[in-house]
Amino acid sequence: MSGAAVTAEPSGMAALGSTPPLCRYALRLGDLALILGQRLGEWVGHAPVLEEDLGLANIALDLIGQARLLLTYAGEVEDRGRSEDDLAFLREQGEYLNPTLVEQPNGDFGETIVRQVLIDAFQLTLYERLTSSADERIAEVAAKAVKETRYHLRYSSSWLVRLGDGTPESRARVQSSLQRLWRYTAELFEEDDLDREMAARGIAPRLAEVRSAWSACIDEILVEATLERPPDAPYSWFGKRGEHGEHLGYILTEMQYLPRAYPGARW
Amino acid sequence: MSMLTDPKGEAAAAVSREWPLYEVFIRARGGLDHKHVGSLHATDARMAIEHARDLYTRRQEGVSIWVARSSDIAASDPEEAEALFEPARDKVYRHPTFYDIPDEVKTL
């Protein structure tokens, strides 16, 4: 999915053009939480031990909770009468604005942990700054989410240290997962027009500032985990603009099946 | 986890072989004492506290967690229960309710 090579707009992109910037920004934050929560939910019933099953499910539920607040707000800002459920379950793939990293498959437990550390540290450093957002609602969500995220990072980083500084087998596995997933981290900090506008309005921090805080946080964890930080590489992932690879389609198929097959279903 | 994915129960066996058992104690509110709530498997105390947080405080059951390796807890032997506990049975005078309180005593 090289952005430069794609000429036709992915489905849904046309609709996004007229969406208010603040709505799109709330969708970016919300979709990150939603898709990662859905991914982590795949572990339920399959984690290595019962205790980790519950640990991962707890994090997934926190993320779904964050997504609910953010998508509800996005719907209000958009002002077209769409609820959190409409936004979560009835959009097309090209309208999801999550970064590509969170839609990557779970892999083995170690790979899930590596993905989690990278994204937890991102969410934490971002939410910390969003607590002083000029937008009251975003600041409120961040104030709640920052506490949850602090725990998520405590959980994921202690596992990464355990696996990295563990057996030769566990170390080799998480190092190779880190190698595989690192390429998706650059997108998190790539500022586009929307990010710049949010920063100019005092709603969001500059991503360069988030990047340096994230980088310091990750370095500290990697040193303790005796893992090597992979070199930054050129990237071509644009999930946060709605251009997704093959994985998101499968996630959405599973996630959207029930609400689309039984519109308005409740329990 | 389940019979379906692990027909021989190897995961469960591996856990009990490698991950020690911890007993979990939760303080429900400030001022109360920690109460035993259950046990779980973990590789170390830090992980045990994280697991305890996820397993036993999901519904705001606590404000503080203690964990202790189950193997570090010394327990009385059920075989000795008669010798240990039955001698107390006929010593009703050890209960305050055994004593009649004179009417003249206003506060006790």
PDB file of N, CA and C in Angstrom, chain A residues 105-185:
ATOM      1  N   PRO A 105      -1.307  -8.280  12.914  1.00  0.00           N
ATOM      2  CA  PRO A 105      -1.789  -9.500  13.595  1.00  0.00           C
ATOM      3  C   PRO A 105      -1.106  -9.710  14.944  1.00  0.00           C
ATOM      4  N   ASN A 106      -1.775 -10.447  15.814  1.00  0.00           N
ATOM      5  CA  ASN A 106      -1.256 -10.689  17.164  1.00  0.00           C
ATOM      6  C   ASN A 106       0.056 -11.465  17.173  1.00  0.00           C
ATOM      7  N   GLY A 107       0.261 -12.356  16.185  1.00  0.00           N
ATOM      8  CA  GLY A 107       1.463 -13.194  16.204  1.00  0.00           C
ATOM      9  C   GLY A 107       1.484 -14.058  17.446  1.00  0.00           C
ATOM     10  N   ASP A 108       2.677 -14.336  17.976  1.00  0.00           N
ATOM     11  CA  ASP A 108       2.729 -15.073  19.241  1.00  0.00           C
ATOM     12  C   ASP A 108       2.568 -14.076  20.393  1.00  0.00           C
ATOM     13  N   PHE A 109       2.519 -14.588  21.606  1.00  0.00           N
ATOM     14  CA  PHE A 109       2.294 -13.713  22.763  1.00  0.00           C
ATOM     15  C   PHE A 109       3.345 -12.596  22.806  1.00  0.00           C
ATOM     16  N   GLY A 110       4.596 -12.942  22.490  1.00  0.00           N
ATOM     17  CA  GLY A 110       5.680 -11.958  22.520  1.00  0.00           C
ATOM     18  C   GLY A 110       5.460 -10.832  21.525  1.00  0.00           C
ATOM     19  N   GLU A 111       4.955 -11.186  20.343  1.00  0.00           N
ATOM     20  CA  GLU A 111       4.733 -10.156  19.329  1.00  0.00           C
ATOM     21  C   GLU A 111       3.606  -9.209  19.761  1.00  0.00           C
ATOM     22  N   THR A 112       2.577  -9.784  20.368  1.00  0.00           N
ATOM     23  CA  THR A 112       1.490  -8.943  20.907  1.00  0.00           C
ATOM     24  C   THR A 112       2.047  -7.979  21.950  1.00  0.00           C
ATOM     25  N   ILE A 113       2.956  -8.472  22.788  1.00  0.00           N
ATOM     26  CA  ILE A 113       3.542  -7.639  23.836  1.00  0.00           C
ATOM     27  C   ILE A 113       4.388  -6.509  23.229  1.00  0.00           C
ATOM     28  N   VAL A 114       5.167  -6.841  22.190  1.00  0.00           N
ATOM     29  CA  VAL A 114       5.987  -5.808  21.543  1.00  0.00           C
ATOM     30  C   VAL A 114       5.092  -4.713  20.962  1.00  0.00           C
ATOM     31  N   ARG A 115       4.050  -5.126  20.232  1.00  0.00           N
ATOM     32  CA  ARG A 115       3.112  -4.148  19.656  1.00  0.00           C
ATOM     33  C   ARG A 115       2.500  -3.291  20.769  1.00  0.00           C
ATOM     34  N   GLN A 116       2.170  -3.956  21.878  1.00  0.00           N
ATOM     35  CA  GLN A 116       1.517  -3.268  22.987  1.00  0.00           C
ATOM     36  C   GLN A 116       2.446  -2.232  23.624  1.00  0.00           C
ATOM     37  N   VAL A 117       3.707  -2.595  23.818  1.00  0.00           N
ATOM     38  CA  VAL A 117       4.656  -1.645  24.411  1.00  0.00           C
ATOM     39  C   VAL A 117       4.798  -0.415  23.511  1.00  0.00           C
ATOM     40  N   LEU A 118       4.957  -0.651  22.203  1.00  0.00           N
ATOM     41  CA  LEU A 118       5.149   0.466  21.270  1.00  0.00           C
ATOM     42  C   LEU A 118       3.951   1.408  21.302  1.00  0.00           C
ATOM     43  N   ILE A 119       2.751   0.844  21.339  1.00  0.00           N
ATOM     44  CA  ILE A 119       1.552   1.677  21.275  1.00  0.00           C
ATOM     45  C   ILE A 119       1.187   2.246  22.648  1.00  0.00           C
ATOM     46  N   ASP A 120       1.419   1.470  23.721  1.00  0.00           N
ATOM     47  CA  ASP A 120       1.141   1.993  25.062  1.00  0.00           C
ATOM     48  C   ASP A 120       1.989   3.237  25.331  1.00  0.00           C
ATOM     49  N   ALA A 121       3.258   3.158  24.957  1.00  0.00           N
ATOM     50  CA  ALA A 121       4.150   4.292  25.189  1.00  0.00           C
ATOM     51  C   ALA A 121       3.704   5.494  24.357  1.00  0.00           C
ATOM     52  N   PHE A 122       3.191   5.212  23.151  1.00  0.00           N
ATOM     53  CA  PHE A 122       2.680   6.303  22.307  1.00  0.00           C
ATOM     54  C   PHE A 122       1.437   6.923  22.934  1.00  0.00           C
ATOM     55  N   GLN A 123       0.486   6.068  23.300  1.00  0.00           N
ATOM     56  CA  GLN A 123      -0.752   6.589  23.900  1.00  0.00           C
ATOM     57  C   GLN A 123      -0.451   7.362  25.184  1.00  0.00           C
ATOM     58  N   LEU A 124       0.472   6.819  25.991  1.00  0.00           N
ATOM     59  CA  LEU A 124       0.776   7.478  27.260  1.00  0.00           C
ATOM     60  C   LEU A 124       1.364   8.873  27.042  1.00  0.00           C
ATOM     61  N   THR A 125       2.374   8.960  26.177  1.00  0.00           N
ATOM     62  CA  THR A 125       3.020  10.254  25.973  1.00  0.00           C
ATOM     63  C   THR A 125       2.068  11.245  25.297  1.00  0.00           C
ATOM     64  N   LEU A 126       1.176  10.710  24.455  1.00  0.00           N
ATOM     65  CA  LEU A 126       0.188  11.583  23.804  1.00  0.00           C
ATOM     66  C   LEU A 126      -0.895  12.025  24.792  1.00  0.00           C
ATOM     67  N   TYR A 127      -1.477  11.063  25.505  1.00  0.00           N
ATOM     68  CA  TYR A 127      -2.555  11.388  26.453  1.00  0.00           C
ATOM     69  C   TYR A 127      -2.071  12.359  27.539  1.00  0.00           C
ATOM     70  N   GLU A 128      -0.824  12.159  28.000  1.00  0.00           N
ATOM     71  CA  GLU A 128      -0.292  13.066  29.031  1.00  0.00           C
ATOM     72  C   GLU A 128      -0.404  14.513  28.566  1.00  0.00           C
ATOM     73  N   ARG A 129      -0.111  14.718  27.277  1.00  0.00           N
ATOM     74  CA  ARG A 129      -0.158  16.077  26.739  1.00  0.00           C
ATOM     75  C   ARG A 129      -1.577  16.506  26.407  1.00  0.00           C
ATOM     76  N   LEU A 130      -2.409  15.548  26.027  1.00  0.00           N
ATOM     77  CA  LEU A 130      -3.796  15.898  25.685  1.00  0.00           C
ATOM     78  C   LEU A 130      -4.618  16.285  26.923  1.00  0.00           C
ATOM     79  N   THR A 131      -4.121  15.958  28.125  1.00  0.00           N
ATOM     80  CA  THR A 131      -4.870  16.353  29.325  1.00  0.00           C
ATOM     81  C   THR A 131      -4.949  17.883  29.420  1.00  0.00           C
ATOM     82  N   SER A 132      -4.029  18.580  28.750  1.00  0.00           N
ATOM     83  CA  SER A 132      -4.117  20.047  28.748  1.00  0.00           C
ATOM     84  C   SER A 132      -4.560  20.573  27.386  1.00  0.00           C
ATOM     85  N   SER A 133      -5.321  19.755  26.674  1.00  0.00           N
ATOM     86  CA  SER A 133      -5.847  20.165  25.369  1.00  0.00           C
ATOM     87  C   SER A 133      -6.790  21.362  25.512  1.00  0.00           C
ATOM     88  N   ALA A 134      -6.788  22.218  24.481  1.00  0.00           N
ATOM     89  CA  ALA A 134      -7.717  23.353  24.474  1.00  0.00           C
ATOM     90  C   ALA A 134      -9.153  22.873  24.305  1.00  0.00           C
ATOM     91  N   ASP A 135      -9.312  21.650  23.830  1.00  0.00           N
ATOM     92  CA  ASP A 135     -10.658  21.088  23.698  1.00  0.00           C
ATOM     93  C   ASP A 135     -11.008  20.333  24.980  1.00  0.00           C
ATOM     94  N   GLU A 136     -12.067  20.806  25.646  1.00  0.00           N
ATOM     95  CA  GLU A 136     -12.411  20.291  26.964  1.00  0.00           C
ATOM     96  C   GLU A 136     -12.699  18.789  26.953  1.00  0.00           C
ATOM     97  N   ARG A 137     -13.455  18.359  25.949  1.00  0.00           N
ATOM     98  CA  ARG A 137     -13.835  16.940  25.893  1.00  0.00           C
ATOM     99  C   ARG A 137     -12.619  16.036  25.677  1.00  0.00           C
ATOM    100  N   ILE A 138     -11.745  16.446  24.763  1.00  0.00           N
ATOM    101  CA  ILE A 138     -10.531  15.661  24.521  1.00  0.00           C
ATOM    102  C   ILE A 138      -9.707  15.600  25.813  1.00  0.00           C
ATOM    103  N   ALA A 139      -9.623  16.738  26.511  1.00  0.00           N
ATOM    104  CA  ALA A 139      -8.850  16.778  27.761  1.00  0.00           C
ATOM    105  C   ALA A 139      -9.460  15.837  28.809  1.00  0.00           C
ATOM    106  N   GLU A 140     -10.794  15.781  28.858  1.00  0.00           N
ATOM    107  CA  GLU A 140     -11.470  14.894  29.827  1.00  0.00           C
ATOM    108  C   GLU A 140     -11.193  13.421  29.526  1.00  0.00           C
ATOM    109  N   VAL A 141     -11.312  13.061  28.262  1.00  0.00           N
ATOM    110  CA  VAL A 141     -11.045  11.669  27.873  1.00  0.00           C
ATOM    111  C   VAL A 141      -9.596  11.308  28.207  1.00  0.00           C
ATOM    112  N   ALA A 142      -8.686  12.234  27.898  1.00  0.00           N
ATOM    113  CA  ALA A 142      -7.269  11.970  28.144  1.00  0.00           C
ATOM    114  C   ALA A 142      -6.992  11.785  29.637  1.00  0.00           C
ATOM    115  N   ALA A 143      -7.667  12.591  30.463  1.00  0.00           N
ATOM    116  CA  ALA A 143      -7.429  12.499  31.908  1.00  0.00           C
ATOM    117  C   ALA A 143      -7.836  11.123  32.448  1.00  0.00           C
ATOM    118  N   LYS A 144      -8.906  10.580  31.903  1.00  0.00           N
ATOM    119  CA  LYS A 144      -9.344   9.240  32.308  1.00  0.00           C
ATOM    120  C   LYS A 144      -8.411   8.178  31.714  1.00  0.00           C
ATOM    121  N   ALA A 145      -8.109   8.326  30.429  1.00  0.00           N
ATOM    122  CA  ALA A 145      -7.348   7.300  29.712  1.00  0.00           C
ATOM    123  C   ALA A 145      -5.892   7.230  30.164  1.00  0.00           C
ATOM    124  N   VAL A 146      -5.361   8.337  30.636  1.00  0.00           N
ATOM    125  CA  VAL A 146      -3.937   8.332  30.973  1.00  0.00           C
ATOM    126  C   VAL A 146      -3.653   7.384  32.143  1.00  0.00           C
ATOM    127  N   LYS A 147      -4.606   7.287  33.063  1.00  0.00           N
ATOM    128  CA  LYS A 147      -4.422   6.360  34.199  1.00  0.00           C
ATOM    129  C   LYS A 147      -4.450   4.914  33.728  1.00  0.00           C
ATOM    130  N   GLU A 148      -5.406   4.632  32.841  1.00  0.00           N
ATOM    131  CA  GLU A 148      -5.502   3.261  32.303  1.00  0.00           C
ATOM    132  C   GLU A 148      -4.236   2.906  31.542  1.00  0.00           C
ATOM    133  N   THR A 149      -3.781   3.863  30.735  1.00  0.00           N
ATOM    134  CA  THR A 149      -2.643   3.591  29.868  1.00  0.00           C
ATOM    135  C   THR A 149      -1.356   3.390  30.668  1.00  0.00           C
ATOM    136  N   ARG A 150      -1.249   4.100  31.781  1.00  0.00           N
ATOM    137  CA  ARG A 150      -0.076   3.929  32.634  1.00  0.00           C
ATOM    138  C   ARG A 150       0.003   2.469  33.110  1.00  0.00           C
ATOM    139  N   TYR A 151      -1.147   1.919  33.438  1.00  0.00           N
ATOM    140  CA  TYR A 151      -1.154   0.510  33.841  1.00  0.00           C
ATOM    141  C   TYR A 151      -0.838  -0.408  32.658  1.00  0.00           C
ATOM    142  N   HIS A 152      -1.411  -0.102  31.477  1.00  0.00           N
ATOM    143  CA  HIS A 152      -1.136  -0.934  30.306  1.00  0.00           C
ATOM    144  C   HIS A 152       0.369  -1.016  30.047  1.00  0.00           C
ATOM    145  N   LEU A 153       1.032   0.133  30.150  1.00  0.00           N
ATOM    146  CA  LEU A 153       2.469   0.146  29.866  1.00  0.00           C
ATOM    147  C   LEU A 153       3.247  -0.604  30.952  1.00  0.00           C
ATOM    148  N   ARG A 154       2.784  -0.491  32.172  1.00  0.00           N
ATOM    149  CA  ARG A 154       3.419  -1.235  33.255  1.00  0.00           C
ATOM    150  C   ARG A 154       3.332  -2.743  32.964  1.00  0.00           C
ATOM    151  N   TYR A 155       2.140  -3.176  32.531  1.00  0.00           N
ATOM    152  CA  TYR A 155       1.913  -4.592  32.213  1.00  0.00           C
ATOM    153  C   TYR A 155       2.782  -5.026  31.027  1.00  0.00           C
ATOM    154  N   SER A 156       2.677  -4.278  29.916  1.00  0.00           N
ATOM    155  CA  SER A 156       3.361  -4.716  28.697  1.00  0.00           C
ATOM    156  C   SER A 156       4.872  -4.606  28.839  1.00  0.00           C
ATOM    157  N   SER A 157       5.354  -3.539  29.484  1.00  0.00           N
ATOM    158  CA  SER A 157       6.812  -3.383  29.567  1.00  0.00           C
ATOM    159  C   SER A 157       7.402  -4.420  30.529  1.00  0.00           C
ATOM    160  N   SER A 158       6.688  -4.775  31.589  1.00  0.00           N
ATOM    161  CA  SER A 158       7.264  -5.783  32.484  1.00  0.00           C
ATOM    162  C   SER A 158       7.328  -7.136  31.765  1.00  0.00           C
ATOM    163  N   TRP A 159       6.370  -7.399  30.872  1.00  0.00           N
ATOM    164  CA  TRP A 159       6.461  -8.634  30.078  1.00  0.00           C
ATOM    165  C   TRP A 159       7.607  -8.565  29.065  1.00  0.00           C
ATOM    166  N   LEU A 160       7.801  -7.385  28.468  1.00  0.00           N
ATOM    167  CA  LEU A 160       8.874  -7.289  27.478  1.00  0.00           C
ATOM    168  C   LEU A 160      10.237  -7.491  28.139  1.00  0.00           C
ATOM    169  N   VAL A 161      10.396  -6.945  29.339  1.00  0.00           N
ATOM    170  CA  VAL A 161      11.653  -7.130  30.066  1.00  0.00           C
ATOM    171  C   VAL A 161      11.838  -8.613  30.410  1.00  0.00           C
ATOM    172  N   ARG A 162      10.768  -9.246  30.844  1.00  0.00           N
ATOM    173  CA  ARG A 162      10.812 -10.659  31.210  1.00  0.00           C
ATOM    174  C   ARG A 162      11.199 -11.530  30.012  1.00  0.00           C
ATOM    175  N   LEU A 163      10.620 -11.223  28.842  1.00  0.00           N
ATOM    176  CA  LEU A 163      10.894 -12.027  27.647  1.00  0.00           C
ATOM    177  C   LEU A 163      12.244 -11.660  27.036  1.00  0.00           C
ATOM    178  N   GLY A 164      12.548 -10.360  26.980  1.00  0.00           N
ATOM    179  CA  GLY A 164      13.809  -9.922  26.391  1.00  0.00           C
ATOM    180  C   GLY A 164      15.000 -10.385  27.212  1.00  0.00           C
ATOM    181  N   ASP A 165      14.882 -10.227  28.508  1.00  0.00           N
ATOM    182  CA  ASP A 165      15.969 -10.620  29.412  1.00  0.00           C
ATOM    183  C   ASP A 165      15.713 -12.032  29.944  1.00  0.00           C
ATOM    184  N   GLY A 166      15.050 -12.861  29.122  1.00  0.00           N
ATOM    185  CA  GLY A 166      14.681 -14.208  29.566  1.00  0.00           C
ATOM    186  C   GLY A 166      15.582 -15.270  28.983  1.00  0.00           C
ATOM    187  N   THR A 167      15.005 -16.235  28.274  1.00  0.00           N
ATOM    188  CA  THR A 167      15.799 -17.303  27.667  1.00  0.00           C
ATOM    189  C   THR A 167      16.272 -16.849  26.287  1.00  0.00           C
ATOM    190  N   PRO A 168      17.278 -17.521  25.712  1.00  0.00           N
ATOM    191  CA  PRO A 168      17.701 -17.167  24.348  1.00  0.00           C
ATOM    192  C   PRO A 168      16.529 -17.243  23.365  1.00  0.00           C
ATOM    193  N   GLU A 169      15.650 -18.222  23.560  1.00  0.00           N
ATOM    194  CA  GLU A 169      14.478 -18.379  22.683  1.00  0.00           C
ATOM    195  C   GLU A 169      13.532 -17.183  22.786  1.00  0.00           C
ATOM    196  N   SER A 170      13.193 -16.795  24.036  1.00  0.00           N
ATOM    197  CA  SER A 170      12.236 -15.696  24.193  1.00  0.00           C
ATOM    198  C   SER A 170      12.855 -14.389  23.699  1.00  0.00           C
ATOM    199  N   ARG A 171      14.147 -14.221  23.956  1.00  0.00           N
ATOM    200  CA  ARG A 171      14.807 -12.991  23.516  1.00  0.00           C
ATOM    201  C   ARG A 171      14.816 -12.896  21.995  1.00  0.00           C
ATOM    202  N   ALA A 172      15.186 -14.018  21.321  1.00  0.00           N
ATOM    203  CA  ALA A 172      15.231 -14.014  19.854  1.00  0.00           C
ATOM    204  C   ALA A 172      13.860 -13.710  19.277  1.00  0.00           C
ATOM    205  N   ARG A 173      12.824 -14.252  19.888  1.00  0.00           N
ATOM    206  CA  ARG A 173      11.474 -14.030  19.366  1.00  0.00           C
ATOM    207  C   ARG A 173      11.034 -12.573  19.489  1.00  0.00           C
ATOM    208  N   VAL A 174      11.223 -11.974  20.667  1.00  0.00           N
ATOM    209  CA  VAL A 174      10.750 -10.588  20.794  1.00  0.00           C
ATOM    210  C   VAL A 174      11.636  -9.624  20.014  1.00  0.00           C
ATOM    211  N   GLN A 175      12.930  -9.959  19.893  1.00  0.00           N
ATOM    212  CA  GLN A 175      13.800  -9.092  19.085  1.00  0.00           C
ATOM    213  C   GLN A 175      13.334  -9.106  17.628  1.00  0.00           C
ATOM    214  N   SER A 176      12.957 -10.287  17.133  1.00  0.00           N
ATOM    215  CA  SER A 176      12.524 -10.353  15.739  1.00  0.00           C
ATOM    216  C   SER A 176      11.142  -9.685  15.570  1.00  0.00           C
ATOM    217  N   SER A 177      10.286  -9.775  16.576  1.00  0.00           N
ATOM    218  CA  SER A 177       8.997  -9.050  16.510  1.00  0.00           C
ATOM    219  C   SER A 177       9.232  -7.547  16.490  1.00  0.00           C
ATOM    220  N   LEU A 178      10.200  -7.111  17.295  1.00  0.00           N
ATOM    221  CA  LEU A 178      10.523  -5.690  17.356  1.00  0.00           C
ATOM    222  C   LEU A 178      11.003  -5.212  15.981  1.00  0.00           C
ATOM    223  N   GLN A 179      11.839  -6.042  15.364  1.00  0.00           N
ATOM    224  CA  GLN A 179      12.356  -5.744  14.020  1.00  0.00           C
ATOM    225  C   GLN A 179      11.187  -5.595  13.032  1.00  0.00           C
ATOM    226  N   ARG A 180      10.226  -6.533  13.149  1.00  0.00           N
ATOM    227  CA  ARG A 180       9.110  -6.583  12.218  1.00  0.00           C
ATOM    228  C   ARG A 180       8.164  -5.387  12.416  1.00  0.00           C
ATOM    229  N   LEU A 181       7.921  -5.011  13.663  1.00  0.00           N
ATOM    230  CA  LEU A 181       6.899  -3.991  13.936  1.00  0.00           C
ATOM    231  C   LEU A 181       7.436  -2.562  13.947  1.00  0.00           C
ATOM    232  N   TRP A 182       8.761  -2.419  14.092  1.00  0.00           N
ATOM    233  CA  TRP A 182       9.353  -1.087  14.232  1.00  0.00           C
ATOM    234  C   TRP A 182       9.007  -0.177  13.074  1.00  0.00           C
ATOM    235  N   ARG A 183       8.950  -0.766  11.848  1.00  0.00           N
ATOM    236  CA  ARG A 183       8.713   0.024  10.636  1.00  0.00           C
ATOM    237  C   ARG A 183       7.375   0.764  10.685  1.00  0.00           C
ATOM    238  N   TYR A 184       6.452   0.282  11.540  1.00  0.00           N
ATOM    239  CA  TYR A 184       5.129   0.927  11.608  1.00  0.00           C
ATOM    240  C   TYR A 184       5.090   2.080  12.611  1.00  0.00           C
ATOM    241  N   THR A 185       6.192   2.286  13.344  1.00  0.00           N
ATOM    242  CA  THR A 185       6.152   3.326  14.378  1.00  0.00           C
ATOM    243  C   THR A 185       6.313   4.733  13.795  1.00  0.00           C
TER     244      THR A 185
END
